[in-house]
PDB file of C-alpha atoms in Angstrom:
ATOM      1  CA  MET O   1      73.693   5.465  11.597  1.00 91.00           C
ATOM      2  CA  LEU O   2      73.281   1.711  11.702  1.00 97.00           C
ATOM      3  CA  ILE O   3      69.829   0.358  10.759  1.00 98.00           C
ATOM      4  CA  LEU O   4      68.343  -3.099  11.399  1.00 98.00           C
ATOM      5  CA  GLY O   5      65.649  -3.979   8.837  1.00 98.00           C
ATOM      6  CA  ILE O   6      63.103  -6.643   9.487  1.00 98.00           C
ATOM      7  CA  GLU O   7      60.861  -7.921   6.640  1.00 96.00           C
ATOM      8  CA  THR O   8      58.242 -10.636   7.193  1.00 94.00           C
ATOM      9  CA  ALA O   9      55.208  -9.711   5.036  1.00 92.00           C
ATOM     10  CA  THR O  10      55.413 -12.739   2.685  1.00 90.00           C
ATOM     11  CA  ALA O  11      56.572 -16.390   2.918  1.00 87.00           C
ATOM     12  CA  VAL O  12      60.228 -15.123   2.588  1.00 88.00           C
ATOM     13  CA  SER O  13      61.448 -13.661   5.885  1.00 90.00           C
ATOM     14  CA  GLY O  14      64.480 -11.360   5.839  1.00 93.00           C
ATOM     15  CA  CYS O  15      66.636  -9.036   7.778  1.00 97.00           C
ATOM     16  CA  ALA O  16      69.477  -6.642   6.975  1.00 98.00           C
ATOM     17  CA  LEU O  17      71.983  -4.309   8.497  1.00 98.00           C
ATOM     18  CA  GLY O  18      73.124  -1.141   6.769  1.00 97.00           C
ATOM     19  CA  GLY O  19      73.367   2.576   6.771  1.00 91.00           C
ATOM     20  CA  PRO O  20      74.795   5.528   4.691  1.00 90.00           C
ATOM     21  CA  ASP O  21      77.207   3.196   2.856  1.00 90.00           C
ATOM     22  CA  GLY O  22      74.547   0.687   1.925  1.00 93.00           C
ATOM     23  CA  VAL O  23      73.732  -2.823   3.153  1.00 96.00           C
ATOM     24  CA  ILE O  24      76.546  -4.598   4.970  1.00 96.00           C
ATOM     25  CA  ALA O  25      74.796  -7.828   5.838  1.00 97.00           C
ATOM     26  CA  ARG O  26      71.525  -9.448   4.840  1.00 96.00           C
ATOM     27  CA  LEU O  27      69.761 -12.831   5.047  1.00 95.00           C
ATOM     28  CA  SER O  28      66.527 -14.252   3.710  1.00 91.00           C
ATOM     29  CA  VAL O  29      64.918 -17.573   4.290  1.00 90.00           C
ATOM     30  CA  ALA O  30      61.989 -19.050   2.440  1.00 85.00           C
ATOM     31  CA  ARG O  31      60.205 -21.273   4.933  1.00 74.00           C
ATOM     32  CA  GLY O  32      56.596 -20.390   4.598  1.00 69.00           C
ATOM     33  CA  ARG O  33      54.976 -19.570   7.921  1.00 70.00           C
ATOM     34  CA  HIS O  34      57.945 -20.184  10.179  1.00 76.00           C
ATOM     35  CA  HIS O  35      58.730 -16.543  10.853  1.00 83.00           C
ATOM     36  CA  ALA O  36      58.561 -16.949  14.641  1.00 85.00           C
ATOM     37  CA  GLU O  37      61.140 -19.713  14.610  1.00 86.00           C
ATOM     38  CA  LEU O  38      63.558 -18.112  12.126  1.00 88.00           C
ATOM     39  CA  LEU O  39      63.603 -14.385  12.755  1.00 93.00           C
ATOM     40  CA  ILE O  40      65.696 -14.051  15.862  1.00 94.00           C
ATOM     41  CA  PRO O  41      68.351 -16.534  14.631  1.00 94.00           C
ATOM     42  CA  GLN O  42      68.414 -14.616  11.348  1.00 95.00           C
ATOM     43  CA  ILE O  43      69.126 -11.411  13.269  1.00 97.00           C
ATOM     44  CA  ARG O  44      71.918 -13.008  15.293  1.00 96.00           C
ATOM     45  CA  THR O  45      73.390 -14.392  12.141  1.00 96.00           C
ATOM     46  CA  ILE O  46      73.726 -11.070  10.277  1.00 97.00           C
ATOM     47  CA  CYS O  47      75.173  -9.441  13.415  1.00 96.00           C
ATOM     48  CA  ASP O  48      77.850 -12.204  13.472  1.00 96.00           C
ATOM     49  CA  MET O  49      78.390 -11.867   9.713  1.00 94.00           C
ATOM     50  CA  ALA O  50      79.019  -8.146  10.071  1.00 95.00           C
ATOM     51  CA  ALA O  51      80.921  -8.421  13.331  1.00 96.00           C
ATOM     52  CA  ILE O  52      78.457  -5.942  14.876  1.00 94.00           C
ATOM     53  CA  ASP O  53      76.861  -5.909  18.284  1.00 96.00           C
ATOM     54  CA  LEU O  54      73.119  -5.457  18.344  1.00 96.00           C
ATOM     55  CA  SER O  55      73.616  -2.549  20.790  1.00 96.00           C
ATOM     56  CA  ASP O  56      75.245  -0.631  17.850  1.00 97.00           C
ATOM     57  CA  VAL O  57      71.897  -0.405  16.022  1.00 98.00           C
ATOM     58  CA  ARG O  58      70.487   3.136  16.074  1.00 97.00           C
ATOM     59  CA  VAL O  59      67.247   2.586  14.170  1.00 98.00           C
ATOM     60  CA  VAL O  60      64.913  -0.406  13.724  1.00 98.00           C
ATOM     61  CA  ALA O  61      62.968  -0.535  10.481  1.00 98.00           C
ATOM     62  CA  VAL O  62      60.098  -2.882   9.827  1.00 98.00           C
ATOM     63  CA  ASP O  63      57.719  -3.760   6.964  1.00 97.00           C
ATOM     64  CA  VAL O  64      54.220  -2.777   8.026  1.00 97.00           C
ATOM     65  CA  GLY O  65      52.326  -4.643   5.294  1.00 94.00           C
ATOM     66  CA  PRO O  66      50.047  -5.450   3.661  1.00 95.00           C
ATOM     67  CA  GLY O  67      50.884  -9.107   3.783  1.00 91.00           C
ATOM     68  CA  LEU O  68      50.625 -12.273   5.708  1.00 89.00           C
ATOM     69  CA  PHE O  69      48.951 -11.556   9.052  1.00 91.00           C
ATOM     70  CA  THR O  70      51.079 -14.073  11.009  1.00 91.00           C
ATOM     71  CA  GLY O  71      54.378 -12.867   9.456  1.00 92.00           C
ATOM     72  CA  LEU O  72      53.612  -9.220   9.942  1.00 95.00           C
ATOM     73  CA  ARG O  73      52.630  -9.877  13.612  1.00 95.00           C
ATOM     74  CA  VAL O  74      55.930 -11.596  14.301  1.00 95.00           C
ATOM     75  CA  GLY O  75      57.982  -8.953  12.457  1.00 96.00           C
ATOM     76  CA  LEU O  76      56.255  -5.991  14.211  1.00 97.00           C
ATOM     77  CA  ALA O  77      56.395  -7.620  17.685  1.00 97.00           C
ATOM     78  CA  THR O  78      60.104  -8.450  17.244  1.00 97.00           C
ATOM     79  CA  ALA O  79      61.004  -4.984  15.847  1.00 98.00           C
ATOM     80  CA  LYS O  80      59.049  -3.180  18.584  1.00 97.00           C
ATOM     81  CA  GLY O  81      60.581  -5.333  21.269  1.00 97.00           C
ATOM     82  CA  LEU O  82      64.191  -4.690  19.984  1.00 97.00           C
ATOM     83  CA  ALA O  83      63.546  -0.892  19.554  1.00 98.00           C
ATOM     84  CA  HIS O  84      62.222  -0.602  23.104  1.00 96.00           C
ATOM     85  CA  ALA O  85      65.099  -2.665  24.589  1.00 96.00           C
ATOM     86  CA  LEU O  86      67.751  -0.681  22.667  1.00 97.00           C
ATOM     87  CA  GLY O  87      65.986   2.620  23.262  1.00 97.00           C
ATOM     88  CA  VAL O  88      66.037   3.567  19.624  1.00 97.00           C
ATOM     89  CA  PRO O  89      63.368   4.927  17.202  1.00 97.00           C
ATOM     90  CA  MET O  90      61.651   3.093  14.463  1.00 98.00           C
ATOM     91  CA  VAL O  91      60.766   3.485  10.765  1.00 98.00           C
ATOM     92  CA  GLY O  92      57.828   1.597   9.187  1.00 97.00           C
ATOM     93  CA  VAL O  93      57.714   1.107   5.400  1.00 97.00           C
ATOM     94  CA  PRO O  94      54.854  -0.524   3.427  1.00 96.00           C
ATOM     95  CA  SER O  95      55.588  -3.871   1.764  1.00 96.00           C
ATOM     96  CA  LEU O  96      54.405  -2.724  -1.677  1.00 97.00           C
ATOM     97  CA  ASP O  97      56.862   0.228  -1.619  1.00 96.00           C
ATOM     98  CA  LEU O  98      59.615  -2.294  -0.811  1.00 96.00           C
ATOM     99  CA  LEU O  99      58.627  -4.605  -3.609  1.00 96.00           C
ATOM    100  CA  ALA O 100      58.618  -1.674  -6.119  1.00 96.00           C
ATOM    101  CA  PHE O 101      61.944  -0.178  -5.001  1.00 95.00           C
ATOM    102  CA  PRO O 102      64.280  -2.377  -7.126  1.00 93.00           C
ATOM    103  CA  PHE O 103      62.485  -1.149 -10.233  1.00 94.00           C
ATOM    104  CA  ARG O 104      63.030   2.580  -9.529  1.00 93.00           C
ATOM    105  CA  HIS O 105      65.041   2.965 -12.813  1.00 92.00           C
ATOM    106  CA  SER O 106      62.298   1.492 -14.993  1.00 93.00           C
ATOM    107  CA  ALA O 107      60.857   3.766 -17.689  1.00 93.00           C
ATOM    108  CA  ARG O 108      57.611   1.789 -17.558  1.00 95.00           C
ATOM    109  CA  LYS O 109      54.805   2.000 -14.956  1.00 96.00           C
ATOM    110  CA  VAL O 110      55.664  -0.461 -12.159  1.00 97.00           C
ATOM    111  CA  VAL O 111      52.737  -2.455 -10.668  1.00 97.00           C
ATOM    112  CA  VAL O 112      53.486  -4.651  -7.669  1.00 97.00           C
ATOM    113  CA  VAL O 113      51.227  -7.446  -6.488  1.00 96.00           C
ATOM    114  CA  ILE O 114      51.341  -9.522  -3.304  1.00 95.00           C
ATOM    115  CA  ASP O 115      49.181 -12.599  -2.828  1.00 93.00           C
ATOM    116  CA  ALA O 116      46.515 -11.778  -0.279  1.00 93.00           C
ATOM    117  CA  ARG O 117      45.184 -15.389  -0.200  1.00 90.00           C
ATOM    118  CA  ARG O 118      41.437 -16.230  -0.666  1.00 91.00           C
ATOM    119  CA  GLY O 119      41.582 -15.371  -4.320  1.00 95.00           C
ATOM    120  CA  GLU O 120      42.680 -11.751  -3.773  1.00 97.00           C
ATOM    121  CA  VAL O 121      45.824  -9.644  -4.237  1.00 97.00           C
ATOM    122  CA  TYR O 122      47.290  -6.535  -2.670  1.00 97.00           C
ATOM    123  CA  HIS O 123      48.609  -4.115  -5.308  1.00 97.00           C
ATOM    124  CA  ALA O 124      49.874  -0.575  -6.082  1.00 97.00           C
ATOM    125  CA  ALA O 125      51.318   1.298  -9.037  1.00 97.00           C
ATOM    126  CA  TYR O 126      54.450   3.409  -9.259  1.00 97.00           C
ATOM    127  CA  ARG O 127      56.399   5.717 -11.622  1.00 96.00           C
ATOM    128  CA  ALA O 128      59.985   6.646 -11.671  1.00 93.00           C
ATOM    129  CA  VAL O 129      60.822  10.179 -10.404  1.00 92.00           C
ATOM    130  CA  PRO O 130      64.212  11.821  -9.721  1.00 90.00           C
ATOM    131  CA  GLY O 131      65.628  10.013  -6.738  1.00 83.00           C
ATOM    132  CA  GLY O 132      63.343   7.010  -6.691  1.00 87.00           C
ATOM    133  CA  LEU O 133      59.682   6.012  -7.227  1.00 92.00           C
ATOM    134  CA  GLN O 134      56.445   7.743  -6.608  1.00 95.00           C
ATOM    135  CA  ARG O 135      53.246   5.784  -5.853  1.00 95.00           C
ATOM    136  CA  VAL O 136      50.467   6.879  -8.221  1.00 95.00           C
ATOM    137  CA  ASP O 137      47.492   5.196  -6.538  1.00 92.00           C
ATOM    138  CA  ASP O 138      46.500   3.870  -3.156  1.00 91.00           C
ATOM    139  CA  HIS O 139      47.380   0.493  -1.819  1.00 93.00           C
ATOM    140  CA  SER O 140      44.448  -1.731  -2.877  1.00 95.00           C
ATOM    141  CA  VAL O 141      43.119  -5.156  -2.541  1.00 97.00           C
ATOM    142  CA  SER O 142      41.051  -6.778  -5.324  1.00 97.00           C
ATOM    143  CA  SER O 143      40.608  -9.961  -7.326  1.00 97.00           C
ATOM    144  CA  PRO O 144      43.397 -10.692  -9.891  1.00 97.00           C
ATOM    145  CA  GLU O 145      40.630 -10.583 -12.544  1.00 97.00           C
ATOM    146  CA  ALA O 146      39.722  -6.951 -11.586  1.00 97.00           C
ATOM    147  CA  LEU O 147      43.431  -5.926 -11.641  1.00 97.00           C
ATOM    148  CA  ALA O 148      43.970  -7.548 -14.995  1.00 96.00           C
ATOM    149  CA  ALA O 149      40.901  -5.707 -16.350  1.00 96.00           C
ATOM    150  CA  ASP O 150      42.323  -2.378 -15.044  1.00 95.00           C
ATOM    151  CA  LEU O 151      45.699  -3.035 -16.705  1.00 95.00           C
ATOM    152  CA  MET O 152      44.014  -4.077 -20.019  1.00 94.00           C
ATOM    153  CA  ALA O 153      41.913  -0.900 -19.953  1.00 93.00           C
ATOM    154  CA  GLY O 154      44.924   1.267 -19.163  1.00 90.00           C
ATOM    155  CA  GLY O 155      46.861   0.042 -22.244  1.00 87.00           C
ATOM    156  CA  GLU O 156      50.272   1.408 -21.129  1.00 92.00           C
ATOM    157  CA  GLU O 157      53.528  -0.425 -20.817  1.00 96.00           C
ATOM    158  CA  VAL O 158      53.682  -2.080 -17.389  1.00 96.00           C
ATOM    159  CA  LEU O 159      56.287  -3.944 -15.417  1.00 96.00           C
ATOM    160  CA  LEU O 160      54.464  -6.408 -13.117  1.00 96.00           C
ATOM    161  CA  ALA O 161      56.227  -7.839 -10.074  1.00 95.00           C
ATOM    162  CA  GLY O 162      55.429  -9.885  -6.947  1.00 94.00           C
ATOM    163  CA  ASP O 163      54.311 -13.274  -5.748  1.00 92.00           C
ATOM    164  CA  GLY O 164      50.737 -12.343  -6.503  1.00 93.00           C
ATOM    165  CA  ALA O 165      51.564 -11.680 -10.140  1.00 94.00           C
ATOM    166  CA  ARG O 166      53.335 -15.090 -10.315  1.00 92.00           C
ATOM    167  CA  ARG O 167      50.509 -17.028  -8.750  1.00 93.00           C
ATOM    168  CA  TYR O 168      47.932 -15.488 -11.026  1.00 95.00           C
ATOM    169  CA  ARG O 169      50.191 -15.137 -14.061  1.00 93.00           C
ATOM    170  CA  ASP O 170      47.550 -16.693 -16.379  1.00 94.00           C
ATOM    171  CA  HIS O 171      45.419 -13.529 -15.969  1.00 94.00           C
ATOM    172  CA  PHE O 172      48.349 -11.280 -17.253  1.00 93.00           C
ATOM    173  CA  SER O 173      50.470 -13.392 -19.576  1.00 87.00           C
ATOM    174  CA  ASP O 174      48.426 -12.675 -22.756  1.00 88.00           C
ATOM    175  CA  MET O 175      48.815  -8.876 -22.421  1.00 92.00           C
ATOM    176  CA  ALA O 176      51.461  -7.744 -24.825  1.00 91.00           C
ATOM    177  CA  HIS O 177      52.077  -4.473 -22.884  1.00 94.00           C
ATOM    178  CA  VAL O 178      52.592  -6.253 -19.561  1.00 95.00           C
ATOM    179  CA  GLU O 179      55.857  -7.866 -18.626  1.00 94.00           C
ATOM    180  CA  LEU O 180      56.190 -10.136 -15.598  1.00 92.00           C
ATOM    181  CA  VAL O 181      59.518  -9.980 -13.867  1.00 89.00           C
ATOM    182  CA  ASP O 182      61.687 -12.922 -12.918  1.00 75.00           C
ATOM    183  CA  ASP O 183      60.803 -14.885  -9.867  1.00 65.00           C
ATOM    184  CA  GLY O 184      63.794 -13.579  -8.002  1.00 63.00           C
ATOM    185  CA  GLU O 185      62.092 -10.188  -7.520  1.00 68.00           C
ATOM    186  CA  GLY O 186      58.836 -11.684  -6.161  1.00 76.00           C
ATOM    187  CA  HIS O 187      59.123 -10.612  -2.526  1.00 87.00           C
ATOM    188  CA  PRO O 188      59.810  -7.438  -0.556  1.00 93.00           C
ATOM    189  CA  SER O 189      63.481  -7.196   0.332  1.00 93.00           C
ATOM    190  CA  ALA O 190      65.136  -6.363   3.727  1.00 96.00           C
ATOM    191  CA  ALA O 191      67.842  -4.622   1.782  1.00 95.00           C
ATOM    192  CA  SER O 192      65.267  -2.283   0.168  1.00 96.00           C
ATOM    193  CA  LEU O 193      63.865  -1.797   3.617  1.00 97.00           C
ATOM    194  CA  VAL O 194      67.255  -0.522   4.934  1.00 97.00           C
ATOM    195  CA  ALA O 195      67.673   1.775   1.944  1.00 96.00           C
ATOM    196  CA  LEU O 196      64.278   3.353   2.241  1.00 96.00           C
ATOM    197  CA  ALA O 197      64.505   3.515   6.042  1.00 97.00           C
ATOM    198  CA  HIS O 198      67.867   5.328   5.760  1.00 96.00           C
ATOM    199  CA  ALA O 199      66.291   7.989   3.557  1.00 94.00           C
ATOM    200  CA  ALA O 200      63.491   8.399   6.037  1.00 95.00           C
ATOM    201  CA  ALA O 201      65.999   8.563   8.894  1.00 95.00           C
ATOM    202  CA  VAL O 202      67.844  11.333   7.170  1.00 94.00           C
ATOM    203  CA  ARG O 203      64.654  13.303   7.079  1.00 94.00           C
ATOM    204  CA  GLU O 204      64.157  12.413  10.742  1.00 94.00           C
ATOM    205  CA  GLU O 205      60.901  10.696  10.005  1.00 95.00           C
ATOM    206  CA  PHE O 206      61.017   8.503  13.164  1.00 95.00           C
ATOM    207  CA  HIS O 207      58.332   6.893  15.234  1.00 94.00           C
ATOM    208  CA  ARG O 208      58.161   5.470  18.719  1.00 92.00           C
ATOM    209  CA  PRO O 209      57.659   1.709  18.910  1.00 92.00           C
ATOM    210  CA  ASP O 210      54.031   2.208  20.163  1.00 90.00           C
ATOM    211  CA  GLU O 211      53.169   4.298  17.112  1.00 93.00           C
ATOM    212  CA  VAL O 212      54.132   1.766  14.456  1.00 93.00           C
ATOM    213  CA  GLN O 213      51.115  -0.216  13.320  1.00 89.00           C
TER     214      GLN O 213
END
């Protein structure tokens, strides 16, 4: 089952192709708000890289946010258009789940933070469970000060990731029990999207293009 993943929730847009054997091609570009110009060429490029025709895709997966409104609008419109044209189902995955996925083997609580602009951040917390991660609270939006206060009050060991954590790192850097991850893990990944979408596809958790919001 070949899956096309489209990720546009942050300033880094990405796409990937993969399936049961993992990701076979992926590409990400950091060009700010140029998602509309870059996304279709990116998809063509990964199809060429993998020597795959777009008609071979059986599922279209897309990041459904939270994140940049313009980026998400471009990603959703493109994903829905492709799914409709190909006659295939879709899988939608939240951006915070994607951002947390690479840390699924961490023994610590994982908190992921995306810059929401206007002095706010989107965030959620996760814990490792057999087979992956489990979200332990709702997706939330708050000020970085409020999030820092919550982490300080909790007092447990935390792995903090995301571009929001980087932007407001001064609020978290003095906490001995909080570790900020490297900048390379600051954005949701199209590779993670393909992996999580494949798990959902195995469970037949599909949606029609008009159902994905």
